[in-house]
CSV table of C-alpha atoms in Angstrom, one decimal:
chain,number,residue,atom,x,y,z
A,1,MET,CA,15.1,41.0,-25.3
A,2,ALA,CA,18.1,41.7,-23.0
A,3,SER,CA,17.9,44.7,-20.9
A,4,VAL,CA,21.1,47.1,-20.9
A,5,ALA,CA,22.4,49.0,-18.0
A,6,MET,CA,25.3,51.5,-18.5
A,7,LEU,CA,27.8,51.8,-15.5
A,8,ASN,CA,30.5,54.2,-15.1
A,9,ALA,CA,33.4,53.9,-12.7
A,10,PRO,CA,37.1,55.3,-12.4
A,11,CYS,CA,39.7,52.7,-12.9
A,12,ASN,CA,43.5,53.2,-13.0
A,13,ILE,CA,43.5,52.9,-16.8
A,14,GLY,CA,40.9,55.6,-17.1
A,15,ALA,CA,37.1,55.5,-17.0
A,16,VAL,CA,35.6,52.3,-17.6
A,17,LYS,CA,32.3,52.0,-19.4
A,18,PHE,CA,30.3,48.8,-18.6
A,19,GLU,CA,27.5,47.4,-20.7
A,20,VAL,CA,25.3,45.1,-18.9
A,21,LYS,CA,22.9,43.0,-20.9
A,22,LEU,CA,20.7,40.7,-18.5
A,23,LYS,CA,18.6,37.9,-19.4
A,24,PRO,CA,16.9,35.6,-16.7
A,25,SER,CA,19.8,33.0,-15.7
A,26,PRO,CA,22.3,32.9,-13.0
A,27,ASN,CA,25.2,32.5,-15.5
A,28,LEU,CA,27.3,35.5,-16.1
A,29,PHE,CA,29.7,35.9,-18.9
A,30,CYS,CA,32.1,38.6,-19.3
A,31,ALA,CA,33.0,40.4,-22.7
A,32,ARG,CA,36.2,41.6,-23.8
A,33,PRO,CA,36.3,45.4,-23.6
A,34,SER,CA,36.7,47.5,-26.8
A,35,VAL,CA,39.0,50.7,-26.7
A,36,LYS,CA,37.4,53.6,-28.1
A,37,LEU,CA,39.1,57.1,-28.9
A,38,ASN,CA,38.0,58.5,-25.5
A,39,ARG,CA,40.3,55.9,-23.7
A,40,ARG,CA,37.1,54.4,-22.2
A,41,ARG,CA,36.6,50.5,-22.2
A,42,VAL,CA,33.2,48.9,-22.8
A,43,LEU,CA,32.8,45.7,-20.6
A,44,THR,CA,29.6,43.7,-21.7
A,45,ILE,CA,28.4,41.3,-19.0
A,46,ARG,CA,25.6,38.9,-20.1
A,47,ALA,CA,23.3,37.0,-17.9
A,48,SER,CA,21.9,34.6,-20.4
A,49,LYS,CA,21.1,30.8,-20.6
A,50,GLU,CA,22.1,30.5,-24.2
A,51,GLY,CA,24.4,32.8,-26.0
A,52,HIS,CA,24.3,32.3,-29.8
A,53,ASP,CA,25.1,35.4,-31.8
A,54,ASN,CA,22.0,34.7,-34.0
A,55,GLY,CA,19.6,35.0,-31.0
A,56,SER,CA,19.0,31.2,-30.8
A,57,SER,CA,17.4,29.8,-27.7
A,58,SER,CA,19.5,26.6,-28.0
A,59,GLY,CA,23.2,25.6,-28.2
A,60,PRO,CA,26.2,26.1,-26.2
A,61,LEU,CA,27.1,29.4,-24.4
A,62,ARG,CA,29.5,31.7,-26.0
A,63,LYS,CA,32.3,33.0,-23.8
A,64,MET,CA,33.2,36.5,-24.3
A,65,GLY,CA,36.9,36.2,-23.5
A,66,LEU,CA,37.5,38.7,-20.8
A,67,SER,CA,40.4,37.7,-18.5
A,68,ASP,CA,40.1,36.9,-14.7
A,69,GLU,CA,42.0,40.0,-13.9
A,70,GLU,CA,39.5,42.2,-15.8
A,71,CYS,CA,36.7,40.5,-14.3
A,72,GLU,CA,38.0,40.9,-10.7
A,73,ALA,CA,39.0,44.7,-11.4
A,74,ALA,CA,35.4,45.3,-12.3
A,75,VAL,CA,34.2,43.7,-9.1
A,76,VAL,CA,36.9,45.7,-6.9
A,77,ALA,CA,35.7,48.9,-8.6
A,78,GLY,CA,32.3,48.2,-7.2
A,79,ASN,CA,30.7,47.2,-10.5
A,80,VAL,CA,29.3,43.9,-9.2
A,81,PRO,CA,27.2,42.0,-12.0
A,82,GLU,CA,23.7,41.7,-10.9
A,83,ALA,CA,22.1,38.4,-9.6
A,84,PRO,CA,18.6,37.5,-8.7
A,85,PRO,CA,17.6,39.1,-5.1
A,86,VAL,CA,17.3,37.3,-1.7
A,87,PRO,CA,14.1,35.6,-2.0
A,88,PRO,CA,11.4,37.0,0.4
A,89,LYS,CA,10.5,34.9,3.4
A,90,PRO,CA,7.6,32.7,2.7
A,91,ALA,CA,4.4,33.9,4.4
A,92,ALA,CA,2.7,31.9,7.1
A,93,PRO,CA,-1.0,31.2,6.7
A,94,ALA,CA,-3.6,33.8,8.2
A,95,GLY,CA,-4.2,33.1,11.7
A,96,THR,CA,-0.6,31.4,12.5
A,97,PRO,CA,0.3,32.2,16.1
A,98,LEU,CA,3.5,34.7,16.7
A,99,VAL,CA,5.9,32.5,18.9
A,100,SER,CA,9.5,32.7,19.8
A,101,SER,CA,11.8,30.2,18.3
A,102,LEU,CA,12.1,27.2,20.6
A,103,PRO,CA,15.7,27.0,22.2
A,104,ILE,CA,17.0,24.1,20.7
A,105,ASN,CA,20.2,23.3,18.9
A,106,ARG,CA,19.3,19.9,17.5
A,107,ARG,CA,16.7,20.1,14.6
A,108,PRO,CA,16.6,16.8,12.8
A,109,ARG,CA,14.3,18.1,10.2
A,110,ARG,CA,17.1,20.2,8.8
A,111,ASN,CA,18.6,16.9,7.1
A,112,ARG,CA,15.3,16.3,5.5
A,113,ARG,CA,14.4,19.6,4.0
A,114,SER,CA,15.1,18.6,0.4
A,115,SER,CA,15.0,15.5,-1.7
A,116,VAL,CA,18.6,15.9,-2.4
A,117,ALA,CA,19.6,16.0,1.2
A,118,ARG,CA,17.2,13.0,2.0
A,119,ALA,CA,19.0,11.0,-0.6
A,120,ALA,CA,22.3,11.9,0.6
A,121,PHE,CA,21.7,10.9,4.2
A,122,GLN,CA,19.7,7.8,3.3
A,123,GLU,CA,21.0,4.9,5.4
A,124,THR,CA,19.5,1.9,3.6
A,125,ASN,CA,19.2,1.3,-0.2
A,126,ILE,CA,17.8,-1.4,-2.2
A,127,SER,CA,18.6,-2.5,-5.7
A,128,PRO,CA,17.6,-5.4,-7.9
A,129,ALA,CA,20.7,-7.1,-7.0
A,130,ASN,CA,19.1,-7.7,-3.5
A,131,LEU,CA,16.1,-9.6,-5.0
A,132,VAL,CA,15.7,-13.3,-5.4
A,133,TYR,CA,12.7,-14.4,-7.6
A,134,PRO,CA,10.7,-17.3,-6.4
A,135,LEU,CA,9.3,-19.2,-9.7
A,136,PHE,CA,6.7,-22.0,-9.6
A,137,ILE,CA,7.2,-24.6,-12.4
A,138,HIS,CA,5.3,-27.6,-13.6
A,139,GLU,CA,5.4,-30.1,-16.4
A,140,GLY,CA,2.8,-28.4,-18.7
A,141,GLU,CA,3.5,-26.2,-21.6
A,142,GLU,CA,1.1,-23.5,-20.7
A,143,ASP,CA,1.3,-21.2,-17.7
A,144,THR,CA,-1.5,-21.7,-15.1
A,145,PRO,CA,-2.6,-18.6,-13.1
A,146,ILE,CA,-2.4,-19.1,-9.2
A,147,GLY,CA,-5.8,-17.6,-7.8
A,148,ALA,CA,-4.5,-16.8,-4.5
A,149,MET,CA,-1.4,-15.0,-5.9
A,150,PRO,CA,-2.4,-12.6,-8.5
A,151,GLY,CA,0.3,-12.1,-11.1
A,152,CYS,CA,1.9,-15.3,-10.4
A,153,TYR,CA,1.8,-18.7,-12.4
A,154,ARG,CA,2.8,-22.1,-12.6
A,155,LEU,CA,5.2,-21.7,-15.4
A,156,GLY,CA,5.8,-24.3,-18.2
A,157,TRP,CA,9.4,-25.1,-17.5
A,158,ARG,CA,10.4,-25.0,-21.2
A,159,HIS,CA,8.5,-21.9,-22.2
A,160,GLY,CA,6.9,-19.6,-19.7
A,161,LEU,CA,9.8,-20.2,-17.2
A,162,VAL,CA,12.5,-18.9,-19.7
A,163,GLU,CA,10.4,-15.9,-20.8
A,164,GLU,CA,9.9,-14.9,-17.2
A,165,VAL,CA,13.6,-15.3,-16.5
A,166,ALA,CA,14.4,-13.1,-19.4
A,167,LYS,CA,12.2,-10.5,-18.0
A,168,ALA,CA,13.8,-10.5,-14.7
A,169,ARG,CA,17.2,-10.2,-16.0
A,170,ASP,CA,16.1,-7.3,-18.1
A,171,VAL,CA,15.6,-5.3,-14.9
A,172,GLY,CA,18.7,-6.5,-13.1
A,173,VAL,CA,17.2,-9.5,-11.1
A,174,ASN,CA,19.5,-12.3,-11.8
A,175,SER,CA,18.8,-14.6,-9.1
A,176,ILE,CA,15.8,-17.2,-8.8
A,177,VAL,CA,14.7,-19.9,-6.6
A,178,LEU,CA,12.7,-22.9,-8.1
A,179,PHE,CA,9.6,-24.4,-6.6
A,180,PRO,CA,8.1,-27.5,-8.6
A,181,LYS,CA,4.5,-28.6,-8.8
A,182,VAL,CA,5.0,-32.4,-9.0
A,183,PRO,CA,2.5,-34.7,-10.5
A,184,ASP,CA,0.7,-36.6,-7.8
A,185,ALA,CA,1.5,-40.0,-9.4
A,186,LEU,CA,5.2,-39.2,-8.5
A,187,LYS,CA,4.5,-38.4,-5.0
A,188,THR,CA,5.5,-41.1,-2.4
A,189,SER,CA,5.7,-41.4,1.4
A,190,THR,CA,9.6,-41.2,1.2
A,191,GLY,CA,9.6,-38.5,-1.5
A,192,ASP,CA,12.1,-40.3,-3.8
A,193,GLU,CA,11.3,-38.2,-6.8
A,194,ALA,CA,13.2,-35.4,-5.1
A,195,TYR,CA,16.5,-36.8,-6.2
A,196,ASN,CA,15.5,-38.1,-9.6
A,197,ASP,CA,18.6,-36.6,-11.7
A,198,ASN,CA,15.9,-36.4,-14.6
A,199,GLY,CA,13.1,-34.9,-12.5
A,200,LEU,CA,11.6,-31.6,-13.0
A,201,VAL,CA,13.8,-29.4,-11.0
A,202,PRO,CA,17.2,-30.8,-12.4
A,203,ARG,CA,16.0,-30.7,-15.8
A,204,THR,CA,14.9,-27.1,-15.4
A,205,ILE,CA,18.3,-26.2,-13.9
A,206,ARG,CA,20.2,-27.6,-16.8
A,207,LEU,CA,17.9,-25.8,-19.3
A,208,LEU,CA,18.4,-22.3,-17.6
A,209,LYS,CA,22.0,-22.8,-17.2
A,210,ASP,CA,22.4,-23.7,-20.8
A,211,LYS,CA,20.6,-20.5,-21.8
A,212,TYR,CA,21.7,-18.3,-19.2
A,213,PRO,CA,25.1,-19.4,-17.7
A,214,ASP,CA,25.6,-16.5,-15.3
A,215,LEU,CA,22.0,-16.8,-13.9
A,216,VAL,CA,22.2,-17.6,-10.2
A,217,ILE,CA,19.9,-20.6,-9.4
A,218,TYR,CA,18.6,-21.4,-5.8
A,219,THR,CA,17.0,-24.6,-5.2
A,220,ASP,CA,14.5,-25.7,-2.5
A,221,VAL,CA,15.5,-28.7,-0.4
A,222,ALA,CA,12.6,-30.4,1.2
A,223,LEU,CA,10.4,-33.3,0.7
A,224,ASP,CA,7.0,-31.7,0.9
A,225,PRO,CA,6.4,-31.2,-2.8
A,226,TYR,CA,7.3,-34.8,-3.5
A,227,SER,CA,5.6,-36.4,-0.4
A,228,SER,CA,2.2,-38.0,-0.5
A,229,ASP,CA,1.8,-36.9,2.8
A,230,GLY,CA,2.5,-33.1,2.2
A,231,HIS,CA,5.2,-32.9,4.9
A,232,ASP,CA,8.8,-31.8,4.7
A,233,GLY,CA,9.9,-35.3,6.0
A,234,ILE,CA,9.2,-38.8,6.2
A,235,VAL,CA,6.0,-39.5,8.3
A,236,ARG,CA,6.0,-42.4,10.6
A,237,GLU,CA,2.7,-44.4,11.0
A,238,ASP,CA,2.0,-42.6,14.4
A,239,GLY,CA,2.3,-39.0,12.7
A,240,VAL,CA,5.9,-38.4,13.9
A,241,ILE,CA,8.2,-36.6,11.3
A,242,MET,CA,11.3,-38.8,11.2
A,243,ASN,CA,14.4,-36.6,11.3
A,244,ASP,CA,17.5,-38.6,10.6
A,245,GLU,CA,15.9,-40.6,7.7
A,246,THR,CA,14.5,-37.5,6.4
A,247,VAL,CA,17.9,-35.8,6.3
A,248,HIS,CA,19.4,-38.8,4.5
A,249,GLN,CA,16.9,-38.1,1.6
A,250,LEU,CA,17.6,-34.4,1.7
A,251,CYS,CA,21.4,-35.0,1.2
A,252,LYS,CA,20.6,-37.1,-2.1
A,253,GLN,CA,18.3,-34.2,-3.2
A,254,ALA,CA,20.8,-31.4,-2.7
A,255,VAL,CA,23.5,-33.5,-4.4
A,256,ALA,CA,21.1,-34.0,-7.4
A,257,GLN,CA,20.4,-30.4,-7.7
A,258,ALA,CA,24.0,-29.5,-7.4
A,259,ARG,CA,24.9,-32.0,-10.0
A,260,ALA,CA,22.4,-30.4,-12.4
A,261,GLY,CA,24.1,-26.9,-11.8
A,262,ALA,CA,22.3,-25.2,-8.8
A,263,ASP,CA,24.5,-22.5,-7.3
A,264,VAL,CA,22.7,-22.5,-3.8
A,265,VAL,CA,20.8,-25.3,-2.3
A,266,SER,CA,18.3,-24.1,0.3
A,267,PRO,CA,17.1,-26.6,3.0
A,268,SER,CA,13.8,-25.4,4.2
A,269,ASP,CA,12.7,-28.5,6.0
A,270,MET,CA,13.7,-27.7,9.4
A,271,MET,CA,15.1,-31.0,10.3
A,272,ASP,CA,17.9,-31.0,13.1
A,273,GLY,CA,21.4,-31.5,11.8
A,274,ARG,CA,20.5,-31.1,8.1
A,275,VAL,CA,22.9,-28.4,7.2
A,276,GLY,CA,26.1,-30.2,8.4
A,277,ALA,CA,24.9,-33.5,6.6
A,278,ILE,CA,24.1,-31.7,3.3
A,279,ARG,CA,27.6,-29.9,3.5
A,280,ALA,CA,29.4,-33.2,4.0
A,281,ALA,CA,27.3,-34.8,1.1
A,282,LEU,CA,28.1,-32.0,-1.3
A,283,ASP,CA,31.8,-31.9,-0.4
A,284,ALA,CA,32.1,-35.7,-0.8
A,285,GLU,CA,30.9,-35.5,-4.3
A,286,GLY,CA,33.1,-32.5,-5.3
A,287,PHE,CA,30.5,-29.6,-5.0
A,288,GLN,CA,32.7,-27.6,-2.5
A,289,HIS,CA,31.6,-24.6,-4.5
A,290,VAL,CA,27.9,-25.0,-4.0
A,291,SER,CA,26.6,-22.6,-1.2
A,292,ILE,CA,23.9,-23.5,1.4
A,293,MET,CA,21.3,-21.0,2.3
A,294,SER,CA,19.7,-22.5,5.5
A,295,TYR,CA,16.1,-21.7,6.4
A,296,THR,CA,17.5,-20.8,9.9
A,297,ALA,CA,14.4,-19.4,11.5
A,298,LYS,CA,11.5,-20.7,9.5
A,299,TYR,CA,8.2,-20.1,11.6
A,300,ALA,CA,4.9,-22.4,11.6
A,301,SER,CA,3.2,-19.4,10.2
A,302,SER,CA,-0.3,-18.9,8.9
A,303,PHE,CA,1.2,-16.7,6.0
A,304,TYR,CA,2.1,-19.6,3.8
A,305,GLY,CA,-1.5,-20.6,2.6
A,306,PRO,CA,-1.2,-19.1,-1.0
A,307,PHE,CA,2.2,-21.0,-1.6
A,308,ARG,CA,0.7,-24.4,-0.7
A,309,GLU,CA,-2.1,-23.9,-3.1
A,310,ALA,CA,0.5,-23.1,-5.7
A,311,LEU,CA,2.3,-26.3,-5.2
A,312,ASP,CA,-0.6,-28.4,-4.1
A,313,SER,CA,1.4,-29.3,-1.2
A,314,ASN,CA,-1.0,-28.9,1.9
A,315,PRO,CA,-0.2,-31.5,4.6
A,316,ARG,CA,-2.6,-34.4,4.3
A,317,PHE,CA,-3.1,-34.4,8.0
A,318,GLY,CA,-1.9,-32.3,11.0
A,319,ASP,CA,0.5,-29.4,10.8
A,320,LYS,CA,4.2,-28.7,10.8
A,321,LYS,CA,4.5,-27.3,14.4
A,322,THR,CA,6.8,-30.2,15.6
A,323,TYR,CA,9.6,-29.1,13.2
A,324,GLN,CA,9.0,-25.4,12.3
A,325,MET,CA,9.4,-22.9,15.0
A,326,ASN,CA,6.8,-21.3,17.2
A,327,PRO,CA,5.8,-17.8,16.1
A,328,ALA,CA,5.8,-16.7,19.9
A,329,ASN,CA,9.5,-17.6,20.3
A,330,TYR,CA,12.6,-15.1,19.9
A,331,ARG,CA,15.5,-16.6,21.7
A,332,GLU,CA,15.0,-20.0,20.1
A,333,ALA,CA,16.3,-18.4,16.8
A,334,LEU,CA,19.7,-18.0,18.4
A,335,VAL,CA,19.6,-21.8,19.0
A,336,GLU,CA,19.1,-22.3,15.3
A,337,LEU,CA,21.6,-19.7,14.2
A,338,GLN,CA,24.6,-21.2,16.2
A,339,ALA,CA,23.6,-24.8,14.9
A,340,ASP,CA,23.5,-23.6,11.3
A,341,GLU,CA,26.7,-21.6,11.6
A,342,SER,CA,28.6,-24.6,13.1
A,343,GLU,CA,27.4,-26.8,10.5
A,344,GLY,CA,28.6,-24.8,7.5
A,345,ALA,CA,25.8,-22.5,6.4
A,346,ASP,CA,26.6,-19.8,3.9
A,347,ILE,CA,23.6,-17.7,4.4
A,348,LEU,CA,21.1,-17.7,7.0
A,349,LEU,CA,17.2,-17.0,6.1
A,350,VAL,CA,14.3,-15.9,8.1
A,351,LYS,CA,10.7,-16.7,7.1
A,352,PRO,CA,8.1,-15.0,6.9
A,353,GLY,CA,9.6,-11.7,6.4
A,354,LEU,CA,7.7,-8.5,7.5
A,355,PRO,CA,6.1,-9.8,10.6
A,356,TYR,CA,9.5,-11.1,11.8
A,357,LEU,CA,11.6,-8.1,11.5
A,358,ASP,CA,12.8,-8.5,15.0
A,359,ILE,CA,14.2,-11.9,14.2
A,360,ILE,CA,16.0,-10.5,11.0
A,361,ARG,CA,17.6,-7.8,13.1
A,362,LEU,CA,18.6,-10.5,15.8
A,363,LEU,CA,20.3,-12.6,13.3
A,364,ARG,CA,22.0,-9.6,11.7
A,365,ASP,CA,23.4,-8.4,14.9
A,366,LYS,CA,24.5,-12.0,16.0
A,367,SER,CA,26.0,-13.3,12.8
A,368,PRO,CA,28.6,-12.1,10.2
A,369,LEU,CA,27.0,-14.3,7.7
A,370,PRO,CA,24.6,-12.9,5.0
A,371,ILE,CA,20.9,-12.7,6.0
A,372,ALA,CA,18.1,-13.5,3.8
A,373,ALA,CA,14.5,-12.7,4.3
A,374,TYR,CA,11.6,-14.5,2.4
A,375,GLN,CA,8.6,-12.2,1.8
A,376,VAL,CA,6.2,-15.1,1.8
A,377,SER,CA,2.9,-15.7,-0.3
A,378,GLY,CA,0.6,-14.3,2.3
A,379,GLU,CA,2.4,-11.0,2.5
A,380,TYR,CA,2.6,-10.7,-1.3
A,381,SER,CA,-1.3,-11.5,-1.5
A,382,MET,CA,-2.3,-9.2,1.1
A,383,ILE,CA,-0.5,-6.3,-0.6
A,384,LYS,CA,-1.9,-7.3,-4.0
A,385,ALA,CA,-5.6,-7.6,-2.5
A,386,GLY,CA,-5.2,-4.1,-0.7
A,387,GLY,CA,-4.1,-2.6,-4.1
A,388,VAL,CA,-6.9,-4.1,-6.0
A,389,LEU,CA,-9.3,-2.8,-3.4
A,390,LYS,CA,-7.8,0.7,-3.7
A,391,MET,CA,-7.0,0.8,0.1
A,392,ILE,CA,-3.4,1.3,-0.4
A,393,ASP,CA,-1.1,2.3,-3.2
A,394,GLU,CA,0.2,-1.3,-4.2
A,395,GLU,CA,3.5,0.0,-5.5
A,396,ARG,CA,4.6,2.2,-2.8
A,397,VAL,CA,3.6,-0.2,-0.2
A,398,MET,CA,5.4,-3.0,-2.1
A,399,MET,CA,8.6,-0.9,-2.2
A,400,GLU,CA,8.3,0.3,1.5
A,401,SER,CA,7.9,-3.3,2.5
A,402,LEU,CA,11.1,-4.2,0.7
A,403,MET,CA,12.9,-1.4,2.3
A,404,CYS,CA,11.8,-2.3,5.7
A,405,LEU,CA,13.3,-5.9,5.2
A,406,ARG,CA,16.4,-4.4,4.1
A,407,ARG,CA,16.5,-2.0,6.9
A,408,ALA,CA,16.1,-4.6,9.4
A,409,GLY,CA,19.2,-6.3,8.2
A,410,ALA,CA,18.5,-8.5,5.1
A,411,ASP,CA,21.1,-8.6,2.5
A,412,ILE,CA,18.8,-10.4,0.2
A,413,ILE,CA,15.1,-10.8,-0.3
A,414,LEU,CA,13.1,-13.8,-1.7
A,415,THR,CA,9.9,-12.0,-3.0
A,416,TYR,CA,7.4,-12.6,-5.5
A,417,PHE,CA,7.3,-8.9,-6.1
A,418,ALA,CA,10.9,-9.3,-7.6
A,419,LEU,CA,10.0,-8.5,-11.3
A,420,GLN,CA,7.6,-5.8,-10.4
A,421,ALA,CA,9.9,-4.2,-7.9
A,422,GLY,CA,12.9,-4.4,-10.4
A,423,ARG,CA,10.8,-2.5,-13.0
A,424,CYS,CA,10.0,0.2,-10.6
A,425,MET,CA,13.6,0.6,-9.6
A,426,CYS,CA,14.4,0.9,-13.4
A,427,GLY,CA,11.8,3.4,-13.9
A,428,GLU,CA,9.8,1.2,-16.3
A,429,LYS,CA,6.0,1.7,-16.5
A,430,ARG,CA,3.8,-1.3,-15.3
């Protein structure tokens, strides 16, 4: 029930009688005074969260109709409506030493005091629009789990893939990149299946574009899924990866993908000169609108293991160190950057992601082009494993890792967490 206080004060129109009704709320409303025979006015000030005449605790507040001048006159007369008192200073725990304040003017913690302040001053943000969802596809109808990548599947291109894309779009992730599991019987030493217009990837692109015309489709341009040797290029009998001959095949692959409707072709092979050659091939076929995302700094990393299981694309012999970059090298990334920029790349990618934040920042500082980072399968699987073992909070670590990639300078992130992170950002329950 509201408490009532009677206040009397002189005024140039006679004595004014104030009736103050208080309820626990910071909102104050003034009532129109009623004139009595003794020439005294009654001013009702209610501090109430809700103001229905019937005492209801819900509904809009009822204004009492007092003018601004009358409210101000009451305050000038010294009849200031009550408000909550100044809160007491929080007590320190027993045993806290008494010390003088440090003589410092700059205290950065002031800008971190509340969640509102922290959000206002946050320098880096992430949204589902920053994510590209890598999806594995195969010829089968059923989705096949990938043992080394919990939560990831080889998706049936006509069924499971379409459903997964729909889920991603529901949470704002509208960009995907396709990686095919090609039947062994179609693999050859020259990877000719890579540019088959009716191959798995072109068919899938046409299907997705028919159903989701505004879906942004990235494709992988490399021979390893199609090679009987498991390398990104054609292998000579002495084990050397042939550069220019491989680029010739990659150009035909990129054109076939563009013809099917790909928005962005992404050469991941690390052959010299392939960006310029692919740009020329696309333009010659009328695909000037198709973008190139170059794997500019792709390192010969040990973090790719689960991915190669997903595509069954491990090299039959040797490794990829003669064409992928040495993980120990930093300045070499600038050489690749300058080549890709001059050859017409539209987006520059760093792979892997989190272990190579310095390279992401280097490219961000040195190039005006958009920067992409690939949070690779090994990074994904480690976070998943840590979450399963209860060693870390999977969702928090997932979001922190993505934020770190953004903070380092990545405009977009290729991540197997895209759907899960999108749901997290949209507030959905897993």
